[in-house]
Amino acid sequence: MRRILSFSYYNLPYDLKTCLLYLCIYPEDHEINRDKLIWKWVAEGFVLHGNQGTSLFLLGLNYFNELINRSMIQPIYDPLGQVYACRVHDMVLDLICNLSHEAKFVNVFDGTGNIMSSQSNVRRLSLQNKMEDHQAKPLTNIMSMSRVRSITIFPPAVSIMPALSRFEVLRVLDMSDCNLGESSSLQPNLKGVGHLIHLRYLGLSGTGISKLPAEIGTLQFLEVLDLGYNPELDELPSTLFKLRRLIYLNVRFYKVVPTPGVLQNLTSIEVLRGLLVSLNIIAQELGNLARLRELEIRFKDGSLDLYEGFVKSLCNLHHIESLSISCNSKETSFELMDLLGERWVPPVHLREFVSYIPSQISALRGWIERDPSHLSNLSELILTSVKEVQQEDVEIIGGLLSLRCLAITSTHQTQRLLVIRADGFSCVVYFELDCGSAAQIIFESGALPRAERVEFSLGVRVAKEDGNRGFNLGLQGNLLSLRRGVRIWMYCGGARVGEAKEAEAAVRRALEAHPNHPRIEIYMIPRIAKDAHDDDLCEDEEEN
């Protein structure tokens, strides 16, 4: 087997060999996030430039997929069946670690002994201290620390992190998930980060930081800045927005509001996640970020002027693949989706559309009816506050052939019956439709042939009033790919307690007969008290 692996390795193109060797920085059995790995490859210079204007990340994605195809890495799938991470098989890891050691490509310190102390040409450093030791001292005995190009630190090895001032040519610094917060006694001095003038990648997600030093603006070669999941970080230094080479910026937690006039400087940005934005920023600056592929933002407030400015900017972003929008204001109206439906034409490569603000499906229906090809690659659609879902909407959305994930919540439902047809949603893996107490959802025989997870609502009173006294929803002998569970929100308001119990028993009986024996979750809304009598009326509960 080792001989076969060696043969496979030596037959890889040079750039793929380099990318594979880089995986030595990760501990055994570590789950390696795909996107972070690719951005590190880009920062290290492993991803070779293609045609002018081609995204280096997308080229790196090709490298990643090729390593999977050659069985050099093992893919890890998300609930939609899409690859989001990878793992290196023990035998492959053993092979590349030996090759890396021979080539002096990566040096690993795992706390079992300082194997690098006598080496003078450390290029890439992986700190994996396996034994947490708060008394551990920073590494100081590595010769020529100044030549290190990359350092990745895994908790709790942050305690042996050398001073940043010792690195002169560092391109990658990843301290993700290390405790750097104010409560940490192990907090490295981030103020020295301005010394790292060659830095391309800075990973600080989940570190608990509350402030970023202003000198970060001196890192003119910085391409990736990951600040996600730091809830105490509510401000970015204005100097950061001078970084014209920045490709990726993640400040997810929606607390950071950029200073007006600075966002437009990020002319190379492709991925922008987690910003909290206001009217003056949207209207004047967002439309200048012509290379943007992924945009995830939250509006600080909701107003017609802001929405018009946003839609105008969005019309200039022709490379958008993923769009996620939300709003802090509870007074948000349906205006934004109306404007999007009237004035925006989704680019044909749009893969994800997520809206956490009140919306109407009429906009989506308008895009499809005008030109179905514009949503031909849409694989994920999430609308959490839809005014109403009609049968026509279900059938139009069901015709999106690339759709794998659908999640819709209706807030003002009037149509009492929705039928999931057998000829729709042919590729959907995750299906969620919550129409509250005002409707029942029934599945035709053969519906959702690939759905592995299904979540839906049942209005008990509506089903009873409309003649479905046996609560037959088409679940028995149906949904044949169902294996990751089913969740039902059973709205009992206006029905008798006995009817609600009867509905639960009928649905559970149908699902228990399913050949895949999926996990069953049924939530009664409102909950039925243990001492309630069958003739008692279930009180209505405010939905959503």
PDB file of N, CA and C in Angstrom, residues 24 64 68 106 110 117 119 140 188 223 323 343-344 453 460 467 485 495 527 539:
ATOM      1  N   CYS A  24       0.832  18.621   6.269  1.00  0.00           N
ATOM      2  CA  CYS A  24       1.579  18.158   7.441  1.00  0.00           C
ATOM      3  C   CYS A  24       1.413  19.098   8.633  1.00  0.00           C
ATOM      4  N   PHE A  64      -7.878  21.387  -4.734  1.00  0.00           N
ATOM      5  CA  PHE A  64      -8.490  20.616  -3.647  1.00  0.00           C
ATOM      6  C   PHE A  64      -9.287  19.439  -4.209  1.00  0.00           C
ATOM      7  N   ILE A  68      -8.804  15.187  -3.977  1.00  0.00           N
ATOM      8  CA  ILE A  68      -9.867  14.238  -3.616  1.00  0.00           C
ATOM      9  C   ILE A  68     -10.000  13.180  -4.699  1.00  0.00           C
ATOM     10  N   VAL A 106       8.057  21.308   6.369  1.00  0.00           N
ATOM     11  CA  VAL A 106       7.276  21.691   7.553  1.00  0.00           C
ATOM     12  C   VAL A 106       7.958  21.119   8.786  1.00  0.00           C
ATOM     13  N   ASP A 110       5.170  19.162  18.815  1.00  0.00           N
ATOM     14  CA  ASP A 110       3.966  18.635  19.454  1.00  0.00           C
ATOM     15  C   ASP A 110       4.117  18.469  20.957  1.00  0.00           C
ATOM     16  N   SER A 117      15.265  22.113  17.415  1.00  0.00           N
ATOM     17  CA  SER A 117      16.197  23.002  18.086  1.00  0.00           C
ATOM     18  C   SER A 117      17.525  23.148  17.367  1.00  0.00           C
ATOM     19  N   GLN A 119      17.907  22.859  14.050  1.00  0.00           N
ATOM     20  CA  GLN A 119      17.746  23.167  12.633  1.00  0.00           C
ATOM     21  C   GLN A 119      17.825  24.669  12.395  1.00  0.00           C
ATOM     22  N   THR A 140      12.341  29.577  22.045  1.00  0.00           N
ATOM     23  CA  THR A 140      13.395  30.577  21.811  1.00  0.00           C
ATOM     24  C   THR A 140      14.637  29.951  21.217  1.00  0.00           C
ATOM     25  N   PRO A 188      -0.505  36.626  23.249  1.00  0.00           N
ATOM     26  CA  PRO A 188       0.668  37.158  22.570  1.00  0.00           C
ATOM     27  C   PRO A 188       0.465  38.643  22.286  1.00  0.00           C
ATOM     28  N   GLU A 223      -3.892  39.491   2.304  1.00  0.00           N
ATOM     29  CA  GLU A 223      -4.962  39.051   1.403  1.00  0.00           C
ATOM     30  C   GLU A 223      -6.146  38.451   2.150  1.00  0.00           C
ATOM     31  N   LEU A 323     -25.257  35.354  -1.553  1.00  0.00           N
ATOM     32  CA  LEU A 323     -25.779  36.599  -0.991  1.00  0.00           C
ATOM     33  C   LEU A 323     -26.630  36.292   0.233  1.00  0.00           C
ATOM     34  N   ARG A 343     -35.750  45.272 -10.006  1.00  0.00           N
ATOM     35  CA  ARG A 343     -34.582  45.952 -10.559  1.00  0.00           C
ATOM     36  C   ARG A 343     -33.318  45.106 -10.661  1.00  0.00           C
ATOM     37  N   TRP A 344     -33.277  43.971  -9.986  1.00  0.00           N
ATOM     38  CA  TRP A 344     -32.049  43.166  -9.978  1.00  0.00           C
ATOM     39  C   TRP A 344     -32.252  41.892 -10.775  1.00  0.00           C
ATOM     40  N   ARG A 453     -33.394  14.954   4.873  1.00  0.00           N
ATOM     41  CA  ARG A 453     -33.916  15.609   6.069  1.00  0.00           C
ATOM     42  C   ARG A 453     -35.113  16.450   5.658  1.00  0.00           C
ATOM     43  N   VAL A 460     -53.306  21.540  12.710  1.00  0.00           N
ATOM     44  CA  VAL A 460     -54.230  20.457  13.071  1.00  0.00           C
ATOM     45  C   VAL A 460     -55.671  20.859  12.804  1.00  0.00           C
ATOM     46  N   GLY A 467     -61.334  18.077   6.098  1.00  0.00           N
ATOM     47  CA  GLY A 467     -61.700  16.698   5.797  1.00  0.00           C
ATOM     48  C   GLY A 467     -60.603  15.670   5.946  1.00  0.00           C
ATOM     49  N   GLY A 485     -33.529  12.198   9.510  1.00  0.00           N
ATOM     50  CA  GLY A 485     -34.558  12.629  10.440  1.00  0.00           C
ATOM     51  C   GLY A 485     -35.637  13.501   9.832  1.00  0.00           C
ATOM     52  N   ALA A 495     -57.690  23.679  17.953  1.00  0.00           N
ATOM     53  CA  ALA A 495     -58.134  22.284  17.909  1.00  0.00           C
ATOM     54  C   ALA A 495     -58.332  21.754  19.328  1.00  0.00           C
ATOM     55  N   ARG A 527     -47.577  23.626  23.727  1.00  0.00           N
ATOM     56  CA  ARG A 527     -47.451  22.345  24.404  1.00  0.00           C
ATOM     57  C   ARG A 527     -48.754  21.984  25.113  1.00  0.00           C
ATOM     58  N   GLU A 539     -55.102  26.406  23.245  1.00  0.00           N
ATOM     59  CA  GLU A 539     -55.099  27.849  23.069  1.00  0.00           C
ATOM     60  C   GLU A 539     -54.128  28.253  21.975  1.00  0.00           C
TER      61      GLU A 539
END
